[in-house]
PDB file of C-alpha atoms in Angstrom:
ATOM      1  CA  ASN A   1      57.691   7.113-116.642  1.00  0.00           C
ATOM      2  CA  ALA A   2      55.555   5.053-118.891  1.00  0.00           C
ATOM      3  CA  GLU A   3      52.881   6.429-121.132  1.00  0.00           C
ATOM      4  CA  CYS A   4      49.678   4.330-121.057  1.00  0.00           C
ATOM      5  CA  VAL A   5      48.536   3.941-124.719  1.00  0.00           C
ATOM      6  CA  ALA A   6      45.597   1.735-125.697  1.00  0.00           C
ATOM      7  CA  PRO A   7      45.434  -0.072-129.049  1.00  0.00           C
ATOM      8  CA  ASP A   8      43.087   1.237-131.729  1.00  0.00           C
ATOM      9  CA  VAL A   9      39.543   0.213-131.447  1.00  0.00           C
ATOM     10  CA  ARG A  10      37.178  -0.224-134.309  1.00  0.00           C
ATOM     11  CA  ARG A  11      36.437   3.364-135.022  1.00  0.00           C
ATOM     12  CA  GLY A  12      34.885   2.600-138.363  1.00  0.00           C
ATOM     13  CA  ASN A  13      32.149   0.506-136.723  1.00  0.00           C
ATOM     14  CA  THR A  14      30.115   3.300-134.961  1.00  0.00           C
ATOM     15  CA  PRO A  15      27.774   1.846-132.237  1.00  0.00           C
ATOM     16  CA  THR A  16      25.470   4.905-132.876  1.00  0.00           C
ATOM     17  CA  THR A  17      22.043   4.279-131.175  1.00  0.00           C
ATOM     18  CA  ALA A  18      22.678   0.626-130.321  1.00  0.00           C
ATOM     19  CA  ALA A  19      23.315   1.037-126.542  1.00  0.00           C
ATOM     20  CA  SER A  20      20.019   3.043-126.102  1.00  0.00           C
ATOM     21  CA  GLU A  21      18.114   0.423-128.216  1.00  0.00           C
ATOM     22  CA  ASN A  22      19.487  -2.278-126.049  1.00  0.00           C
ATOM     23  CA  GLN A  23      18.425  -0.458-122.905  1.00  0.00           C
ATOM     24  CA  ALA A  24      14.871  -0.201-124.172  1.00  0.00           C
ATOM     25  CA  ARG A  25      14.668  -3.895-125.282  1.00  0.00           C
ATOM     26  CA  LEU A  26      15.879  -4.996-121.812  1.00  0.00           C
ATOM     27  CA  LEU A  27      12.682  -3.604-120.362  1.00  0.00           C
ATOM     28  CA  THR A  28      10.395  -5.545-122.804  1.00  0.00           C
ATOM     29  CA  SER A  29      12.238  -8.714-123.872  1.00  0.00           C
ATOM     30  CA  ALA A  30      15.040 -11.106-123.212  1.00  0.00           C
ATOM     31  CA  ALA A  31      18.633 -10.054-122.698  1.00  0.00           C
ATOM     32  CA  THR A  32      21.491 -11.060-125.185  1.00  0.00           C
ATOM     33  CA  VAL A  33      24.637 -11.901-123.355  1.00  0.00           C
ATOM     34  CA  LEU A  34      27.889 -12.362-125.354  1.00  0.00           C
ATOM     35  CA  LEU A  35      30.405 -14.962-124.285  1.00  0.00           C
ATOM     36  CA  LEU A  36      34.060 -14.198-125.323  1.00  0.00           C
ATOM     37  CA  PRO A  37      36.315 -16.972-124.133  1.00  0.00           C
ATOM     38  CA  GLY A  38      39.551 -15.953-125.916  1.00  0.00           C
ATOM     39  CA  SER A  39      41.315 -16.509-129.228  1.00  0.00           C
ATOM     40  CA  ARG A  40      43.714 -19.214-128.258  1.00  0.00           C
ATOM     41  CA  VAL A  41      43.222 -22.966-127.794  1.00  0.00           C
ATOM     42  CA  ALA A  42      44.543 -22.962-124.371  1.00  0.00           C
ATOM     43  CA  GLU A  43      42.096 -20.132-123.361  1.00  0.00           C
ATOM     44  CA  LEU A  44      39.130 -21.847-124.801  1.00  0.00           C
ATOM     45  CA  ARG A  45      39.858 -25.095-122.948  1.00  0.00           C
ATOM     46  CA  ARG A  46      40.421 -23.236-119.673  1.00  0.00           C
ATOM     47  CA  HIS A  47      37.577 -20.842-119.947  1.00  0.00           C
ATOM     48  CA  LEU A  48      34.921 -22.700-121.682  1.00  0.00           C
ATOM     49  CA  PRO A  49      33.674 -24.786-118.656  1.00  0.00           C
ATOM     50  CA  LEU A  50      33.577 -21.795-116.576  1.00  0.00           C
ATOM     51  CA  MET A  51      31.614 -19.721-119.075  1.00  0.00           C
ATOM     52  CA  THR A  52      29.069 -22.440-119.750  1.00  0.00           C
ATOM     53  CA  ALA A  53      28.505 -22.961-115.957  1.00  0.00           C
ATOM     54  CA  THR A  54      28.094 -18.970-115.536  1.00  0.00           C
ATOM     55  CA  ALA A  55      25.604 -19.033-118.293  1.00  0.00           C
ATOM     56  CA  ARG A  56      23.496 -21.801-116.758  1.00  0.00           C
ATOM     57  CA  LYS A  57      23.244 -20.006-113.506  1.00  0.00           C
ATOM     58  CA  ILE A  58      22.224 -16.764-115.161  1.00  0.00           C
ATOM     59  CA  ARG A  59      19.605 -18.659-117.180  1.00  0.00           C
ATOM     60  CA  GLU A  60      18.268 -20.155-113.849  1.00  0.00           C
ATOM     61  CA  ALA A  61      17.496 -16.530-112.653  1.00  0.00           C
ATOM     62  CA  LYS A  62      16.447 -15.257-116.012  1.00  0.00           C
ATOM     63  CA  PRO A  63      15.236 -18.183-118.067  1.00  0.00           C
ATOM     64  CA  ASP A  64      14.726 -16.166-121.356  1.00  0.00           C
ATOM     65  CA  THR A  65      18.244 -14.880-121.586  1.00  0.00           C
ATOM     66  CA  ARG A  66      20.012 -15.385-124.933  1.00  0.00           C
ATOM     67  CA  PHE A  67      23.618 -16.412-125.225  1.00  0.00           C
ATOM     68  CA  LYS A  68      25.957 -15.932-128.073  1.00  0.00           C
ATOM     69  CA  MET A  69      29.569 -16.920-128.275  1.00  0.00           C
ATOM     70  CA  VAL A  70      31.960 -15.375-130.728  1.00  0.00           C
ATOM     71  CA  LEU A  71      35.075 -17.247-131.871  1.00  0.00           C
ATOM     72  CA  PRO A  72      37.641 -16.112-134.428  1.00  0.00           C
ATOM     73  CA  THR A  73      38.371 -19.402-136.180  1.00  0.00           C
ATOM     74  CA  GLU A  74      36.760 -22.508-137.354  1.00  0.00           C
ATOM     75  CA  GLU A  75      39.180 -24.496-135.376  1.00  0.00           C
ATOM     76  CA  LEU A  76      38.144 -23.093-132.066  1.00  0.00           C
ATOM     77  CA  LYS A  77      34.426 -23.601-133.068  1.00  0.00           C
ATOM     78  CA  ARG A  78      35.242 -27.249-133.805  1.00  0.00           C
ATOM     79  CA  LEU A  79      37.156 -27.421-130.454  1.00  0.00           C
ATOM     80  CA  ALA A  80      34.184 -25.975-128.677  1.00  0.00           C
ATOM     81  CA  GLY A  81      31.991 -28.645-129.662  1.00  0.00           C
ATOM     82  CA  GLU A  82      28.272 -28.887-130.482  1.00  0.00           C
ATOM     83  CA  PRO A  83      26.494 -25.659-129.110  1.00  0.00           C
ATOM     84  CA  SER A  84      23.528 -27.619-127.805  1.00  0.00           C
ATOM     85  CA  ALA A  85      25.812 -29.924-125.871  1.00  0.00           C
ATOM     86  CA  LEU A  86      27.433 -26.866-124.083  1.00  0.00           C
ATOM     87  CA  LEU A  87      24.065 -24.797-123.401  1.00  0.00           C
ATOM     88  CA  THR A  88      20.504 -24.945-124.568  1.00  0.00           C
ATOM     89  CA  ASP A  89      19.987 -22.399-127.534  1.00  0.00           C
ATOM     90  CA  LEU A  90      23.549 -21.306-127.449  1.00  0.00           C
ATOM     91  CA  GLU A  91      24.503 -19.591-130.841  1.00  0.00           C
ATOM     92  CA  ILE A  92      28.298 -19.725-131.922  1.00  0.00           C
ATOM     93  CA  ARG A  93      29.513 -17.513-134.544  1.00  0.00           C
ATOM     94  CA  ILE A  94      32.800 -17.268-136.310  1.00  0.00           C
ATOM     95  CA  GLY A  95      34.033 -13.660-136.406  1.00  0.00           C
ATOM     96  CA  GLY A  96      31.643 -10.708-136.540  1.00  0.00           C
ATOM     97  CA  LEU A  97      32.687  -9.415-133.088  1.00  0.00           C
ATOM     98  CA  ALA A  98      31.635  -5.849-133.997  1.00  0.00           C
ATOM     99  CA  GLU A  99      28.143  -6.806-135.057  1.00  0.00           C
ATOM    100  CA  ALA A 100      27.551  -8.947-131.989  1.00  0.00           C
ATOM    101  CA  LEU A 101      28.712  -6.312-129.640  1.00  0.00           C
ATOM    102  CA  ALA A 102      26.349  -3.666-131.456  1.00  0.00           C
ATOM    103  CA  VAL A 103      23.303  -5.738-130.186  1.00  0.00           C
ATOM    104  CA  ALA A 104      24.595  -7.171-126.997  1.00  0.00           C
ATOM    105  CA  ASP A 105      23.292  -6.071-123.470  1.00  0.00           C
ATOM    106  CA  LEU A 106      26.103  -7.599-121.660  1.00  0.00           C
ATOM    107  CA  ALA A 107      29.431  -9.428-122.307  1.00  0.00           C
ATOM    108  CA  ILE A 108      31.345 -11.961-120.376  1.00  0.00           C
ATOM    109  CA  THR A 109      34.806 -11.913-121.516  1.00  0.00           C
ATOM    110  CA  LYS A 110      38.292 -12.800-120.746  1.00  0.00           C
ATOM    111  CA  SER A 111      40.752 -10.015-119.963  1.00  0.00           C
ATOM    112  CA  GLY A 112      42.825  -8.298-122.755  1.00  0.00           C
ATOM    113  CA  THR A 113      42.342  -5.890-125.582  1.00  0.00           C
ATOM    114  CA  ILE A 114      38.914  -7.339-126.266  1.00  0.00           C
ATOM    115  CA  THR A 115      37.621  -5.506-123.216  1.00  0.00           C
ATOM    116  CA  LEU A 116      38.434  -2.227-124.989  1.00  0.00           C
ATOM    117  CA  GLU A 117      36.297  -3.300-127.831  1.00  0.00           C
ATOM    118  CA  CYS A 118      33.296  -3.859-125.342  1.00  0.00           C
ATOM    119  CA  ALA A 119      33.996  -0.479-124.028  1.00  0.00           C
ATOM    120  CA  TYR A 120      33.821   1.220-127.381  1.00  0.00           C
ATOM    121  CA  PHE A 121      30.494  -0.351-127.991  1.00  0.00           C
ATOM    122  CA  GLY A 122      29.228   0.649-124.640  1.00  0.00           C
ATOM    123  CA  VAL A 123      28.612  -2.853-123.570  1.00  0.00           C
ATOM    124  CA  PRO A 124      28.578  -3.526-119.854  1.00  0.00           C
ATOM    125  CA  ALA A 125      30.941  -6.532-119.173  1.00  0.00           C
ATOM    126  CA  VAL A 126      32.219  -8.900-116.557  1.00  0.00           C
ATOM    127  CA  VAL A 127      35.844  -9.709-116.991  1.00  0.00           C
ATOM    128  CA  PHE A 128      37.584 -12.801-115.786  1.00  0.00           C
ATOM    129  CA  TYR A 129      40.936 -14.651-116.472  1.00  0.00           C
ATOM    130  CA  LYS A 130      42.279 -18.050-115.570  1.00  0.00           C
ATOM    131  CA  THR A 131      45.921 -19.162-116.310  1.00  0.00           C
ATOM    132  CA  SER A 132      48.434 -21.565-114.910  1.00  0.00           C
ATOM    133  CA  TRP A 133      49.574 -20.734-111.394  1.00  0.00           C
ATOM    134  CA  PRO A 134      53.204 -20.309-112.505  1.00  0.00           C
ATOM    135  CA  SER A 135      52.251 -17.807-115.163  1.00  0.00           C
ATOM    136  CA  TYR A 136      49.842 -15.884-112.939  1.00  0.00           C
ATOM    137  CA  LEU A 137      52.518 -15.467-110.077  1.00  0.00           C
ATOM    138  CA  ALA A 138      55.262 -14.545-112.698  1.00  0.00           C
ATOM    139  CA  GLY A 139      53.008 -11.815-113.995  1.00  0.00           C
ATOM    140  CA  ARG A 140      52.025 -10.572-110.627  1.00  0.00           C
ATOM    141  CA  MET A 141      55.552 -10.427-109.535  1.00  0.00           C
ATOM    142  CA  ALA A 142      56.693  -8.743-112.739  1.00  0.00           C
ATOM    143  CA  VAL A 143      54.119  -5.918-112.816  1.00  0.00           C
ATOM    144  CA  GLY A 144      51.961  -4.865-109.895  1.00  0.00           C
ATOM    145  CA  VAL A 145      48.822  -3.375-111.088  1.00  0.00           C
ATOM    146  CA  GLU A 146      45.283  -3.280-109.582  1.00  0.00           C
ATOM    147  CA  HIS A 147      43.330  -4.094-112.619  1.00  0.00           C
ATOM    148  CA  LEU A 148      43.746  -6.283-115.802  1.00  0.00           C
ATOM    149  CA  ALA A 149      40.862  -5.042-117.804  1.00  0.00           C
ATOM    150  CA  MET A 150      41.987  -2.109-120.229  1.00  0.00           C
ATOM    151  CA  PRO A 151      39.129   0.066-119.434  1.00  0.00           C
ATOM    152  CA  ASN A 152      39.703  -0.282-115.681  1.00  0.00           C
ATOM    153  CA  LEU A 153      43.338   0.487-116.246  1.00  0.00           C
ATOM    154  CA  LEU A 154      42.434   3.613-118.294  1.00  0.00           C
ATOM    155  CA  ALA A 155      39.705   4.660-115.948  1.00  0.00           C
ATOM    156  CA  GLY A 156      41.764   3.963-112.746  1.00  0.00           C
ATOM    157  CA  GLU A 157      38.840   1.980-111.188  1.00  0.00           C
ATOM    158  CA  ALA A 158      36.799  -1.090-111.525  1.00  0.00           C
ATOM    159  CA  VAL A 159      34.315   0.128-114.241  1.00  0.00           C
ATOM    160  CA  TYR A 160      34.154  -3.708-115.114  1.00  0.00           C
ATOM    161  CA  PRO A 161      33.916  -6.288-112.528  1.00  0.00           C
ATOM    162  CA  GLU A 162      36.964  -8.596-112.532  1.00  0.00           C
ATOM    163  CA  PHE A 163      37.291 -12.133-111.429  1.00  0.00           C
ATOM    164  CA  ILE A 164      40.821 -13.360-111.651  1.00  0.00           C
ATOM    165  CA  GLN A 165      42.410 -16.922-111.106  1.00  0.00           C
ATOM    166  CA  HIS A 166      40.805 -18.324-107.746  1.00  0.00           C
ATOM    167  CA  ALA A 167      38.146 -15.611-107.784  1.00  0.00           C
ATOM    168  CA  ALA A 168      36.897 -16.676-111.254  1.00  0.00           C
ATOM    169  CA  THR A 169      33.981 -18.792-110.236  1.00  0.00           C
ATOM    170  CA  ALA A 170      30.612 -19.377-111.902  1.00  0.00           C
ATOM    171  CA  ASP A 171      28.661 -18.172-108.786  1.00  0.00           C
ATOM    172  CA  GLY A 172      30.651 -14.923-108.534  1.00  0.00           C
ATOM    173  CA  ILE A 173      30.610 -14.072-112.335  1.00  0.00           C
ATOM    174  CA  ALA A 174      26.861 -14.945-112.509  1.00  0.00           C
ATOM    175  CA  ARG A 175      26.051 -12.609-109.615  1.00  0.00           C
ATOM    176  CA  ALA A 176      27.994  -9.722-111.085  1.00  0.00           C
ATOM    177  CA  ALA A 177      26.328 -10.238-114.433  1.00  0.00           C
ATOM    178  CA  LEU A 178      22.816 -10.582-112.976  1.00  0.00           C
ATOM    179  CA  ASP A 179      23.452  -7.233-111.102  1.00  0.00           C
ATOM    180  CA  LEU A 180      24.098  -5.430-114.316  1.00  0.00           C
ATOM    181  CA  LEU A 181      21.159  -7.132-116.156  1.00  0.00           C
ATOM    182  CA  ASN A 182      18.751  -6.316-113.411  1.00  0.00           C
ATOM    183  CA  ASN A 183      19.859  -2.829-112.410  1.00  0.00           C
ATOM    184  CA  SER A 184      19.319  -0.095-115.042  1.00  0.00           C
ATOM    185  CA  GLU A 185      20.986   2.570-112.828  1.00  0.00           C
ATOM    186  CA  ARG A 186      24.195   0.352-112.537  1.00  0.00           C
ATOM    187  CA  ARG A 187      24.260  -0.171-116.305  1.00  0.00           C
ATOM    188  CA  ASN A 188      23.837   3.464-116.938  1.00  0.00           C
ATOM    189  CA  ALA A 189      26.688   4.296-114.688  1.00  0.00           C
ATOM    190  CA  VAL A 190      28.885   1.818-116.380  1.00  0.00           C
ATOM    191  CA  LYS A 191      28.041   3.093-119.898  1.00  0.00           C
ATOM    192  CA  ALA A 192      28.693   6.636-118.812  1.00  0.00           C
ATOM    193  CA  LYS A 193      32.196   5.756-117.472  1.00  0.00           C
ATOM    194  CA  LEU A 194      32.781   3.618-120.744  1.00  0.00           C
ATOM    195  CA  ALA A 195      32.091   6.626-122.857  1.00  0.00           C
ATOM    196  CA  GLN A 196      34.646   8.647-120.802  1.00  0.00           C
ATOM    197  CA  VAL A 197      37.231   6.006-121.275  1.00  0.00           C
ATOM    198  CA  ILE A 198      36.821   5.949-124.982  1.00  0.00           C
ATOM    199  CA  LYS A 199      36.868   9.678-125.120  1.00  0.00           C
ATOM    200  CA  SER A 200      40.125   9.654-123.395  1.00  0.00           C
ATOM    201  CA  LEU A 201      41.682   7.751-126.212  1.00  0.00           C
ATOM    202  CA  GLY A 202      41.610  10.694-128.502  1.00  0.00           C
ATOM    203  CA  ALA A 203      42.001  10.477-132.301  1.00  0.00           C
ATOM    204  CA  PRO A 204      43.025   7.267-134.155  1.00  0.00           C
ATOM    205  CA  GLY A 205      46.668   6.473-134.204  1.00  0.00           C
ATOM    206  CA  ALA A 206      47.178   4.858-130.805  1.00  0.00           C
ATOM    207  CA  SER A 207      49.320   2.127-132.331  1.00  0.00           C
ATOM    208  CA  GLU A 208      51.791   4.684-133.630  1.00  0.00           C
ATOM    209  CA  ARG A 209      51.929   6.463-130.320  1.00  0.00           C
ATOM    210  CA  ALA A 210      52.385   3.223-128.560  1.00  0.00           C
ATOM    211  CA  ALA A 211      55.287   2.295-130.632  1.00  0.00           C
ATOM    212  CA  ARG A 212      56.934   5.648-129.932  1.00  0.00           C
ATOM    213  CA  ALA A 213      56.204   5.343-126.223  1.00  0.00           C
ATOM    214  CA  VAL A 214      57.737   1.840-126.153  1.00  0.00           C
ATOM    215  CA  LEU A 215      60.939   2.959-127.972  1.00  0.00           C
ATOM    216  CA  SER A 216      61.522   5.597-125.437  1.00  0.00           C
ATOM    217  CA  LEU A 217      61.504   3.213-122.441  1.00  0.00           C
ATOM    218  CA  GLU A 218      64.080   1.122-120.867  1.00  0.00           C
ATOM    219  CA  PRO A 219      63.280  -2.717-121.147  1.00  0.00           C
ATOM    220  CA  VAL A 220      60.633  -3.622-118.708  1.00  0.00           C
ATOM    221  CA  PRO A 221      58.934  -7.081-117.699  1.00  0.00           C
ATOM    222  CA  VAL A 222      55.881  -7.785-119.784  1.00  0.00           C
ATOM    223  CA  ARG A 223      52.968  -9.887-118.379  1.00  0.00           C
ATOM    224  CA  ALA A 224      51.491 -10.965-121.753  1.00  0.00           C
ATOM    225  CA  ALA A 225      50.177 -14.077-120.089  1.00  0.00           C
ATOM    226  CA  LEU A 226      47.815 -12.009-118.008  1.00  0.00           C
ATOM    227  CA  ALA A 227      47.003  -8.935-120.100  1.00  0.00           C
ATOM    228  CA  ASP A 228      46.078 -10.487-123.433  1.00  0.00           C
TER     229      ASP A 228
END
């Protein structure tokens, strides 16, 4: 039996009333959508075209939508290129993920531990991942699970819509994003489930509990290519 332990989230960065403030802002002004393509060069190259195409489709339906992209390094920002060439009025920032999540109405993010960051801040998200077919098939054969996003794994259901591999299209992701942006009841339901997920993590110290759990297990296949 394996113990499911999530990594520590940023408990020092309390979201306080940010989620409720965002809810009120959506009724009166433009939504802010956070784009999170990943922290690796290969991820950026794979995900950036999909994310920008998705953002354009969202903006066609909601022209006032603001888009912000958070990248961890100067190198990735340089590789991403000029923001205006990717998307009109796109803001790209280096670091500051917690601050960006605190004011985001929605995130479009690759799968991995970053989805738990989104959950901690109560941010509805659409999750996607594209990798090479050999990596994808190897991961699926190694570990058969229904969900990739960590909040979905912890909740045992698709709290965050997921679009993986061939299903990760701009049309599909944009539709899911617009459903969340336009449907307050849907957003509230997602936020309530995210609060339950974070509550289930308990007190800080998940890293230590994870280490103990891993040491107690027999060696098992790991699908790092898909999970993070």
